[in-house]
PDB file of C-alpha atoms and ligand atoms in Angstrom:
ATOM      1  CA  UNK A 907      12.250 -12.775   9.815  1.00  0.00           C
ATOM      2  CA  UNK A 908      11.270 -15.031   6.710  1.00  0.00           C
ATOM      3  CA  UNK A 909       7.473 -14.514   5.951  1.00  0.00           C
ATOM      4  CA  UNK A 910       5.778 -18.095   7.712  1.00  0.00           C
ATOM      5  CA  UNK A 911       3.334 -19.646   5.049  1.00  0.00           C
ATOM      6  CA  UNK A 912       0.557 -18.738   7.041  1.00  0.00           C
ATOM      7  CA  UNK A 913       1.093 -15.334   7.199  1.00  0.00           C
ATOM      8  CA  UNK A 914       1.802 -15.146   3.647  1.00  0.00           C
ATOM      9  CA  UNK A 915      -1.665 -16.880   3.455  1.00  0.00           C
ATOM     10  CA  UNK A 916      -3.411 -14.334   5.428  1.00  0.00           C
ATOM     11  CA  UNK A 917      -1.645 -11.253   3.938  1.00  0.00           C
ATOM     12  CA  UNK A 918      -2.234 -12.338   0.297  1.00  0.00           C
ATOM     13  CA  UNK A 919      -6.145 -13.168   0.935  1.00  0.00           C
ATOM     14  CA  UNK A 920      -6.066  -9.586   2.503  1.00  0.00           C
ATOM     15  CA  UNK A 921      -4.716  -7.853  -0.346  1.00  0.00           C
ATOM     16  CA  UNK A 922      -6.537 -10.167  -3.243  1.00  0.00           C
ATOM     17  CA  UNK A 923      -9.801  -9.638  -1.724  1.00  0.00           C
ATOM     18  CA  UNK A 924      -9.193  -5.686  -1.440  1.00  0.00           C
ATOM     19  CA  UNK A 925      -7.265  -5.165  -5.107  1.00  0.00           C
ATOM     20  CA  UNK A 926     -10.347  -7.549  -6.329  1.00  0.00           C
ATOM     21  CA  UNK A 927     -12.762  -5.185  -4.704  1.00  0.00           C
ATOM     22  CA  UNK A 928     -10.846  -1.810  -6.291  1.00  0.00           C
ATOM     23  CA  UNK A 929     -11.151  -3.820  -9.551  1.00  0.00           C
ATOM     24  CA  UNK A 930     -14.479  -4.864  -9.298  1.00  0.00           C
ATOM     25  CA  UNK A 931     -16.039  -1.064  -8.282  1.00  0.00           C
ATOM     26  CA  UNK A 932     -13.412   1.497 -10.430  1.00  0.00           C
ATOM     27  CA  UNK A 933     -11.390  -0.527 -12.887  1.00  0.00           C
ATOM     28  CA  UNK A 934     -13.863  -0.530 -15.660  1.00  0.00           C
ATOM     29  CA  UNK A 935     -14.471   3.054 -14.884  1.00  0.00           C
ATOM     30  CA  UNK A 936     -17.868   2.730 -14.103  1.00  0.00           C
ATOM     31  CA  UNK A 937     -18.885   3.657 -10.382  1.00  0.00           C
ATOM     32  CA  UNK A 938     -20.362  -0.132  -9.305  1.00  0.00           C
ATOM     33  CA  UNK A 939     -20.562   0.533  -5.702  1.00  0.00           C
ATOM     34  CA  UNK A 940     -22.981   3.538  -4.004  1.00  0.00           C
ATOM     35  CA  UNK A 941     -20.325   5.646  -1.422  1.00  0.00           C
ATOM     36  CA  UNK A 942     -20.889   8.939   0.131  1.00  0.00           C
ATOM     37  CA  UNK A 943     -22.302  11.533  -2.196  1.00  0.00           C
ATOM     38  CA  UNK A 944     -19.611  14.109  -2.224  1.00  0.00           C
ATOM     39  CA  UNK A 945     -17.296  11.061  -3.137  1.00  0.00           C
ATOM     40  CA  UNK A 946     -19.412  10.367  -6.216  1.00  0.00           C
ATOM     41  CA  UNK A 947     -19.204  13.896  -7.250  1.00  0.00           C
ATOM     42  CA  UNK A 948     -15.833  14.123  -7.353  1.00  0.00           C
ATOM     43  CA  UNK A 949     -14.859  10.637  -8.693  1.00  0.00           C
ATOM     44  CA  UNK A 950     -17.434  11.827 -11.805  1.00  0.00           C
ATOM     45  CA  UNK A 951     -15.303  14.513 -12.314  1.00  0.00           C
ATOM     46  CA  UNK A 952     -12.318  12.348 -12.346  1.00  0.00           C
ATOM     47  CA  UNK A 953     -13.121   9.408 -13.996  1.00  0.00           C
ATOM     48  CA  UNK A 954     -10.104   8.125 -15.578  1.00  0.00           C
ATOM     49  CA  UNK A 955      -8.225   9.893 -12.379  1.00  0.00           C
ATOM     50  CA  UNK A 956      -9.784   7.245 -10.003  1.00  0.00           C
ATOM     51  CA  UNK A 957      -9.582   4.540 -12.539  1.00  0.00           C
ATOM     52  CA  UNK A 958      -6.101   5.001 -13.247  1.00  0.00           C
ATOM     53  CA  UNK A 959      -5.621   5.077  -8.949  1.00  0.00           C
ATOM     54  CA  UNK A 960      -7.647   1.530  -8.384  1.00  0.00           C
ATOM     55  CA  UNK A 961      -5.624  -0.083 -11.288  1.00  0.00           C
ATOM     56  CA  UNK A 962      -2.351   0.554 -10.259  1.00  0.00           C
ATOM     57  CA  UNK A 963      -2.537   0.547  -6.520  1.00  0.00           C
ATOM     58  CA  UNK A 964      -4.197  -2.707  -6.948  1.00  0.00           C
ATOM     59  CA  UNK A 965      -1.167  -3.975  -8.899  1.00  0.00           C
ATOM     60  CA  UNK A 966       0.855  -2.902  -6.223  1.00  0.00           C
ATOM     61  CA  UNK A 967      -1.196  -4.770  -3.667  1.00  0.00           C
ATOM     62  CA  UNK A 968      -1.736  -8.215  -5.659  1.00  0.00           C
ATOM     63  CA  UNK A 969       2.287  -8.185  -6.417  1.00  0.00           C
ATOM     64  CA  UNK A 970       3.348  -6.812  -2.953  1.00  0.00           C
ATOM     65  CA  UNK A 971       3.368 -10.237  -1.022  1.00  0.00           C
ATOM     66  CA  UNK A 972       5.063 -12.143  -3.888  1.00  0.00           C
ATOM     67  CA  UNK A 973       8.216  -9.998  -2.972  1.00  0.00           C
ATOM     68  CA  UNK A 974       8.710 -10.871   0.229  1.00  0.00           C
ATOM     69  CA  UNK A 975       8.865 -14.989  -0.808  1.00  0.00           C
ATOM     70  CA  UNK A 976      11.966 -16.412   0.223  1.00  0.00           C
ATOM     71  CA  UNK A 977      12.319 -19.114  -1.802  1.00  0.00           C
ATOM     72  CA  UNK A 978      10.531 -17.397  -5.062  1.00  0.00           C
ATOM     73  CA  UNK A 979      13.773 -14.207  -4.365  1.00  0.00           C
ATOM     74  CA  UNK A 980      16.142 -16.980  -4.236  1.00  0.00           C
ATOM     75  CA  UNK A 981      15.034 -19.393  -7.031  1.00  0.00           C
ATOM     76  CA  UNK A 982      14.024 -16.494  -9.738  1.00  0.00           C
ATOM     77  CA  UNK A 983      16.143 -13.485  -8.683  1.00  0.00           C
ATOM     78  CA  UNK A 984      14.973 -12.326 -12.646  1.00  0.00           C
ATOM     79  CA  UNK A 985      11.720 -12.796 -11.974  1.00  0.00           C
ATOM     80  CA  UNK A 986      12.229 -11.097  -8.749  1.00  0.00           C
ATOM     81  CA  UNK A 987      13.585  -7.854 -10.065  1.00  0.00           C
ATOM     82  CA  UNK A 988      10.932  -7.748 -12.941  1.00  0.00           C
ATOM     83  CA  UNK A 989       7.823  -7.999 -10.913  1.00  0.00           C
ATOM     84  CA  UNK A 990       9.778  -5.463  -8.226  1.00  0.00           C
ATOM     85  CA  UNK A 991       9.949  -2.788 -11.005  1.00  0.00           C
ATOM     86  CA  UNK A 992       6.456  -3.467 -12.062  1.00  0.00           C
ATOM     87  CA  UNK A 993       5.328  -3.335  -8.302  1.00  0.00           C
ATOM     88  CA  UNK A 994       7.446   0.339  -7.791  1.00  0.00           C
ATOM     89  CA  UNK A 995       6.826   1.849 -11.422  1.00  0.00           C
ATOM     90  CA  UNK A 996       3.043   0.959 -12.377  1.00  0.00           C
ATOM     91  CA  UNK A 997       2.147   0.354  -8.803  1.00  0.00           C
ATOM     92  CA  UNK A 998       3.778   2.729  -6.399  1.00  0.00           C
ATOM     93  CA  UNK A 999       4.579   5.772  -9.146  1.00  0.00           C
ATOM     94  CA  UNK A1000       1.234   5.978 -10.675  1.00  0.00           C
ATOM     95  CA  UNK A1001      -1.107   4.772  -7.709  1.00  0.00           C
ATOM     96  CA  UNK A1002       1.031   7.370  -5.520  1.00  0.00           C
ATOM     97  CA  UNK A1003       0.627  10.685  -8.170  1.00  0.00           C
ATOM     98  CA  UNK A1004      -2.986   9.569  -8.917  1.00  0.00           C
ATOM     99  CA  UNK A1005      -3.432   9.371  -5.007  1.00  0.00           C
ATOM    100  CA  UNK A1006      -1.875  12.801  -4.412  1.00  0.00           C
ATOM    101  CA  UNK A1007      -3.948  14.391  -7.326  1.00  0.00           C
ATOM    102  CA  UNK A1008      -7.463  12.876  -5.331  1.00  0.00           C
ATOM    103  CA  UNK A1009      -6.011  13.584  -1.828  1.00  0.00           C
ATOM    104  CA  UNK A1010      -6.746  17.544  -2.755  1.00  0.00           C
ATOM    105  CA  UNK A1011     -10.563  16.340  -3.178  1.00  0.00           C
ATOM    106  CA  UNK A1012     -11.004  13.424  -0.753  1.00  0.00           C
ATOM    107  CA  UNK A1013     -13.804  13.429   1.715  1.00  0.00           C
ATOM    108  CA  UNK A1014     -13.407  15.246   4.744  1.00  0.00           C
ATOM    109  CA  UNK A1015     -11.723  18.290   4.828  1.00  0.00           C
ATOM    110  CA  UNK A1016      -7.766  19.045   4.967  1.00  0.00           C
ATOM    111  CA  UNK A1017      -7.361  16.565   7.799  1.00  0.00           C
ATOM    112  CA  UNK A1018      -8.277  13.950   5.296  1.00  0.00           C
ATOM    113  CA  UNK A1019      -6.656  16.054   2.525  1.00  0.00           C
ATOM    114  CA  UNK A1020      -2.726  16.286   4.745  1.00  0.00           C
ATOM    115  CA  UNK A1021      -3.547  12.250   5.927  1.00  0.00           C
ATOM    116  CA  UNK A1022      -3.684  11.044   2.470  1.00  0.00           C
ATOM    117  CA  UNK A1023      -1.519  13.159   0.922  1.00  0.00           C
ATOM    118  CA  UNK A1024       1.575  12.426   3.246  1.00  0.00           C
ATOM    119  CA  UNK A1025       0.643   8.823   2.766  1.00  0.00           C
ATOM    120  CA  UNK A1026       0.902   9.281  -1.115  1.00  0.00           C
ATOM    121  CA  UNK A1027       4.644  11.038  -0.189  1.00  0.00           C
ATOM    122  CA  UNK A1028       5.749   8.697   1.980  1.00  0.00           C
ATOM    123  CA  UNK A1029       4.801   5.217  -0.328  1.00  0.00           C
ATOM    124  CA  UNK A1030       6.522   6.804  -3.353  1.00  0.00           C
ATOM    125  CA  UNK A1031       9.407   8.433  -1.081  1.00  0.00           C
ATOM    126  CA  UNK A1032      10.097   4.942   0.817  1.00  0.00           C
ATOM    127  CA  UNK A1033       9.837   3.151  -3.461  1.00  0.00           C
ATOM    128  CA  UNK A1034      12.533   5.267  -4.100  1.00  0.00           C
ATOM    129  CA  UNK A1035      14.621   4.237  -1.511  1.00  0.00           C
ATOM    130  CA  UNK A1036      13.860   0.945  -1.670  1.00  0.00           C
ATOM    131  CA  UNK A1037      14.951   1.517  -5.579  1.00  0.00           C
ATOM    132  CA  UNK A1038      18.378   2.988  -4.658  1.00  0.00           C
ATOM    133  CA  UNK A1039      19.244   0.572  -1.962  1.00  0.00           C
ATOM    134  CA  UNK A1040      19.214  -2.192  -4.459  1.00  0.00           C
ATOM    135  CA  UNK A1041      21.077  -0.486  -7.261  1.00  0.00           C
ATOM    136  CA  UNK A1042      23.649  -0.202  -4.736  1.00  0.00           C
ATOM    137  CA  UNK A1043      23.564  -3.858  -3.871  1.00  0.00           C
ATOM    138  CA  UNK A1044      22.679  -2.259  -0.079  1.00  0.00           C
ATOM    139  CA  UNK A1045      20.180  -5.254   0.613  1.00  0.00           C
ATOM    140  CA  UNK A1046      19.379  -5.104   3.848  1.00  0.00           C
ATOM    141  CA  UNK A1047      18.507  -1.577   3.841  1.00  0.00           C
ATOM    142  CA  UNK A1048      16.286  -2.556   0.825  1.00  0.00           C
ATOM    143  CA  UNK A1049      14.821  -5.127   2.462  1.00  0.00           C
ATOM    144  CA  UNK A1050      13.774  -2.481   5.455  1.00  0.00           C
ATOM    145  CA  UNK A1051      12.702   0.313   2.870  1.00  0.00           C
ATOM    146  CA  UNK A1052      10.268  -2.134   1.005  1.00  0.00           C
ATOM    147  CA  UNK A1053       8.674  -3.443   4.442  1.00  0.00           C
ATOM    148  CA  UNK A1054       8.264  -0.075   4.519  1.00  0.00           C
ATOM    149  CA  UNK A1055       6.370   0.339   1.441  1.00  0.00           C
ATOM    150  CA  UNK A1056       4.794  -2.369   1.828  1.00  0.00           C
ATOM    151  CA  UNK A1057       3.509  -1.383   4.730  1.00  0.00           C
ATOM    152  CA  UNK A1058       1.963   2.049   2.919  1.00  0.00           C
ATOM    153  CA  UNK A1059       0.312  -0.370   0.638  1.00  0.00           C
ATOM    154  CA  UNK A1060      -1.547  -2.305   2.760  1.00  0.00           C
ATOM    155  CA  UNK A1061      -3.001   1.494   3.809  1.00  0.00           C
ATOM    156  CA  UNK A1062      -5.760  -0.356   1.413  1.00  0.00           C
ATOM    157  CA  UNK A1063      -6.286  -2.670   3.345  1.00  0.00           C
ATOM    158  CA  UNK A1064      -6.274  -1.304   6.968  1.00  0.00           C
ATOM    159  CA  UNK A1065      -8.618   1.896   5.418  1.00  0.00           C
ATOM    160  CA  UNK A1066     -11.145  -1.162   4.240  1.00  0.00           C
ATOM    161  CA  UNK A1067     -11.096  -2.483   8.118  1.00  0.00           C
ATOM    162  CA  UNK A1068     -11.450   0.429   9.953  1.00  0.00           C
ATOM    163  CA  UNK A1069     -14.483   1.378   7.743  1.00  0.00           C
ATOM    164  CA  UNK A1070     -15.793  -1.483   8.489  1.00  0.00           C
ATOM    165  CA  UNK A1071     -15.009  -1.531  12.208  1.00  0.00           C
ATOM    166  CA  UNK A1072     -16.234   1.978  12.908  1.00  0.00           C
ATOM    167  CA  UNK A1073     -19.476   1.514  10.716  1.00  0.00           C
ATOM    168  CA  UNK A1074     -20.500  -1.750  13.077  1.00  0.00           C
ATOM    169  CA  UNK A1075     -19.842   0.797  15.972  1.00  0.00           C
ATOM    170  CA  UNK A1076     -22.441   3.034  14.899  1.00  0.00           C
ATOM    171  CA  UNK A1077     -20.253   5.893  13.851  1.00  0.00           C
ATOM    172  CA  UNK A1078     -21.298   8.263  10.939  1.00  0.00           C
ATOM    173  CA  UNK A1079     -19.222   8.501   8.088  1.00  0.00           C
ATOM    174  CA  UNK A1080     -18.493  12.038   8.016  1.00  0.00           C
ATOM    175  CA  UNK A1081     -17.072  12.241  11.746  1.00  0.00           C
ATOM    176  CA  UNK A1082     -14.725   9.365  11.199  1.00  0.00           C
ATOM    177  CA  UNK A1083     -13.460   9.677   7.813  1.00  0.00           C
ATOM    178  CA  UNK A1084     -11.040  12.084   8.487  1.00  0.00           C
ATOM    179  CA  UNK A1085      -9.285   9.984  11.569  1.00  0.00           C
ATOM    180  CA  UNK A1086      -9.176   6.794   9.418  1.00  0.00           C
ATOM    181  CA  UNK A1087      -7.269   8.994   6.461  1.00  0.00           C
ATOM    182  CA  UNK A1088      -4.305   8.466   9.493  1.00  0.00           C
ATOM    183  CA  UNK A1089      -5.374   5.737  10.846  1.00  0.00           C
ATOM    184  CA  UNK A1090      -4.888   3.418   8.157  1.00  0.00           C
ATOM    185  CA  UNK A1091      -1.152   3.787   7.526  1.00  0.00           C
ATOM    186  CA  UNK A1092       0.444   5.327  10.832  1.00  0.00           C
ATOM    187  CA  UNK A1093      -0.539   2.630  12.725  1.00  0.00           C
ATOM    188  CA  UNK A1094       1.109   0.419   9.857  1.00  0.00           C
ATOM    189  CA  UNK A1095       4.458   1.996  10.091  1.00  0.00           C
ATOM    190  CA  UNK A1096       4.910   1.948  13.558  1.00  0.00           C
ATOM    191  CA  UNK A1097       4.056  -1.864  13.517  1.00  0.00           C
ATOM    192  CA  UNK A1098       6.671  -2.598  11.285  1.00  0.00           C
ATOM    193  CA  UNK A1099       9.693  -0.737  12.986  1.00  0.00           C
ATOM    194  CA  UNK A1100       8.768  -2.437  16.311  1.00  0.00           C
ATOM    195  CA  UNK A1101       8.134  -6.071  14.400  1.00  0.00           C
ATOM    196  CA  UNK A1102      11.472  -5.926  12.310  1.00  0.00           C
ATOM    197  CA  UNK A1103      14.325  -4.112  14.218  1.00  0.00           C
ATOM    198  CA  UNK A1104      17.154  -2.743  11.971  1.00  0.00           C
ATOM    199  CA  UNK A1105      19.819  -5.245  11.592  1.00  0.00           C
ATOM    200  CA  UNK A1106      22.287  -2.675  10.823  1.00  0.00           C
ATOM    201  CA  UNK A1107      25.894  -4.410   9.730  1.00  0.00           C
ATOM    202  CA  UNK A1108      24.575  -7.680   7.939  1.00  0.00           C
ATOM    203  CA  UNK A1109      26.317  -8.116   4.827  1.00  0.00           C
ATOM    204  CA  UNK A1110      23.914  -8.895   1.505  1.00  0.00           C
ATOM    205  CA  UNK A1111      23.316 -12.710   2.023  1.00  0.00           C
ATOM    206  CA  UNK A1112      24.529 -14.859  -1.227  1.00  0.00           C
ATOM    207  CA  UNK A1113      21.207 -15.882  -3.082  1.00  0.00           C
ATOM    208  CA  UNK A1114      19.215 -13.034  -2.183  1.00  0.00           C
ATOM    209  CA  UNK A1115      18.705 -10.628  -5.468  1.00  0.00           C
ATOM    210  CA  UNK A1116      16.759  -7.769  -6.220  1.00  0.00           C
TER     211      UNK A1116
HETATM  212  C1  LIG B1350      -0.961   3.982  -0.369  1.00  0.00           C
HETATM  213  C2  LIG B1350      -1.244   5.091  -0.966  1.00  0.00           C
HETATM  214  C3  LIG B1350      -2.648   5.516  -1.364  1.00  0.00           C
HETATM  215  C4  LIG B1350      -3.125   6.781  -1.323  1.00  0.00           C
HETATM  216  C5  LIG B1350      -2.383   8.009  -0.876  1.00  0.00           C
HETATM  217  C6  LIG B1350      -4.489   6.744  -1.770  1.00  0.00           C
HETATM  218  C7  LIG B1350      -5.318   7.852  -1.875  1.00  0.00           C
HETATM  219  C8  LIG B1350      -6.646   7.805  -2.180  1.00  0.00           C
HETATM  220  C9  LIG B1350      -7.566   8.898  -2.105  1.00  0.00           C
HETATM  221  C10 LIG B1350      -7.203  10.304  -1.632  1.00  0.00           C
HETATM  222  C11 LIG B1350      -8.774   8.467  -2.486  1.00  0.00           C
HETATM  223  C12 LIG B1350     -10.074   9.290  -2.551  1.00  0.00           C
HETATM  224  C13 LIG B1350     -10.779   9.158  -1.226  1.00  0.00           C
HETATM  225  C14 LIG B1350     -11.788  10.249  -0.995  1.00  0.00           C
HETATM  226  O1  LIG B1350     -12.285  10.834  -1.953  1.00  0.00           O
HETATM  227  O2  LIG B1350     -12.071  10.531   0.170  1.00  0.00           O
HETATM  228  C15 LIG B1350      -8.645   7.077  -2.808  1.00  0.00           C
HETATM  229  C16 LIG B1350      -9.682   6.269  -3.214  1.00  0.00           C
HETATM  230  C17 LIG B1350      -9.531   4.963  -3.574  1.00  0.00           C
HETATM  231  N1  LIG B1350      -8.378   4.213  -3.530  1.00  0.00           N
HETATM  232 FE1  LIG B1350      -6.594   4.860  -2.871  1.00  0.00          FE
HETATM  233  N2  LIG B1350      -4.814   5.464  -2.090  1.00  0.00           N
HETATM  234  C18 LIG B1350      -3.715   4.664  -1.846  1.00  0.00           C
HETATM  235  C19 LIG B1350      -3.626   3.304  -2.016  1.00  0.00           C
HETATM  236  C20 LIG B1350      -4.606   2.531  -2.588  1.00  0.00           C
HETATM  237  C21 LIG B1350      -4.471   1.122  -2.854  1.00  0.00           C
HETATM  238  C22 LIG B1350      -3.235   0.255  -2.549  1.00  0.00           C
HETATM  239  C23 LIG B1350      -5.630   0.730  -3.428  1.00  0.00           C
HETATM  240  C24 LIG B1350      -5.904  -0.672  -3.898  1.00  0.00           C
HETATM  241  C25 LIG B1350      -6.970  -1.265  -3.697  1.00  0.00           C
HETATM  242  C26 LIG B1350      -6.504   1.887  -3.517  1.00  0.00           C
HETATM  243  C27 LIG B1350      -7.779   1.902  -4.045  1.00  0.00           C
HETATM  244  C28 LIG B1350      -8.662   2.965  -3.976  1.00  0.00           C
HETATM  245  C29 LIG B1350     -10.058   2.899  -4.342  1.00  0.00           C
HETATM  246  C30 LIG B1350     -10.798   1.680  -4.885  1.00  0.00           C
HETATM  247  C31 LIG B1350     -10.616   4.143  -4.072  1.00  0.00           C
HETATM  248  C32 LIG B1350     -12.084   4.570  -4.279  1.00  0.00           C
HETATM  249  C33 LIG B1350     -12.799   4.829  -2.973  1.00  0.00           C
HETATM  250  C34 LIG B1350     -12.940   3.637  -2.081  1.00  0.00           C
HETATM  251  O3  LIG B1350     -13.402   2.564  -2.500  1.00  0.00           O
HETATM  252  O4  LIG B1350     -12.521   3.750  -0.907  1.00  0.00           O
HETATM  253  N3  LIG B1350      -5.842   2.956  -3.007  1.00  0.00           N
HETATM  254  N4  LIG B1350      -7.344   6.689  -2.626  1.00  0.00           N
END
């Protein structure tokens, strides 16, 4: 299904507002924004860890939707693959090892610890995939594995709702911090097998590159 203007609108403002956020609070690697206290504690400790995490999963977010143009794939297939390796290598590969590294730490026990660390897995599991479907010229199964991954990305995103959400609810942190470490990407994947059904046999369509 080719990505309708507005909801390439509405997913971009999405992920520019969140990656300008990360950038804005941890990219300088000074703590801008006042979070839960055990989260300060730990980010002190891991300064350049959490740095290096907002930068690069930011990346990924602010090139993510760019991927999934159409006309931008069929026009600049160079340009394409470029930004694609820049999205999966200083995106994906370091904001997925920096995110396993702080999933041992994150707030909220080993519920939050197993949600966020699977979710680390699974984005850099479903890059590589994604990676070896298009060196094999496979491009409909790339086409599904990136969804996929893109899907982990926006984990950013959803994470940034739900705080929201639950905080308007009246809910304290510290009870539902631990469901939104799930909440934020399972949700996510499901959404995306349901929304885009496998079209198994189609050959690679002429134009399309990777
Ligand atoms: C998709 C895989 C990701 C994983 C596994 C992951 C993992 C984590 C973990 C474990 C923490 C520490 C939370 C805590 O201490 O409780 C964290 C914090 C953070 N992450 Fe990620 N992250 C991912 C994606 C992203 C993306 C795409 C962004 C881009 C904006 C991002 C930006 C941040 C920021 C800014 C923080 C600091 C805390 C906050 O503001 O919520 N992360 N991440």
């Amino acid at each position: 299904m080719p990505l309708k203007s507005w909801r390439f609108a509405a997913l971009a403002f999405f992920c520019i507002s969140v990656a300008g956020y990360a950038l804005w609070a941890y990219g300088s690697g000074v703590q801008r924004v006042p979070v839960h206290p055990a989260m300060i504690a730990v980010f002190d400790q891991r300064r350049a860890l959490i740095t290096t995490h907002a930068i690069a999963a930011s990346l990924a977010l602010l090139l993510g939707p760019f991927q999934f143009v159409d006309r931008l794939r069929a026009r600049a297939p160079r340009l394409h693959r470029g930004l694609g390796y820049t999205y999966l290598v200083a995106g994906v590969a370091v904001g997925g090892s920096s995110g396993i590294l702080l999933a041992r730490h994150s707030f909220g026990g080993f519920v939050s610890h197993l949600g966020f660390g699977l979710l680390a897995c699974l984005w850099m599991i479903t890059g590589v995939m994604a990676t070896r479907a298009a060196l094999q010229r496979r491009f409909e199964d790339h086409r599904v594995w990136m969804i996929r991954n893109f899907a982990l990305t926006f984990a950013a995103v959803t994470l940034r709702l739900y705080l929201g959400l639950f905080f308007a609810a009246g809910l304290r942190f510290e009870d539902f911090y631990p469901a939104v470490a799930w909440l934020c990407w399972v949700p996510n994947l499901i959404a995306v097998e349901w929304w885009q059904p496998r079209r198994s046999s189609t050959p690679p369509r002429p134009g399309l590159s990777v």
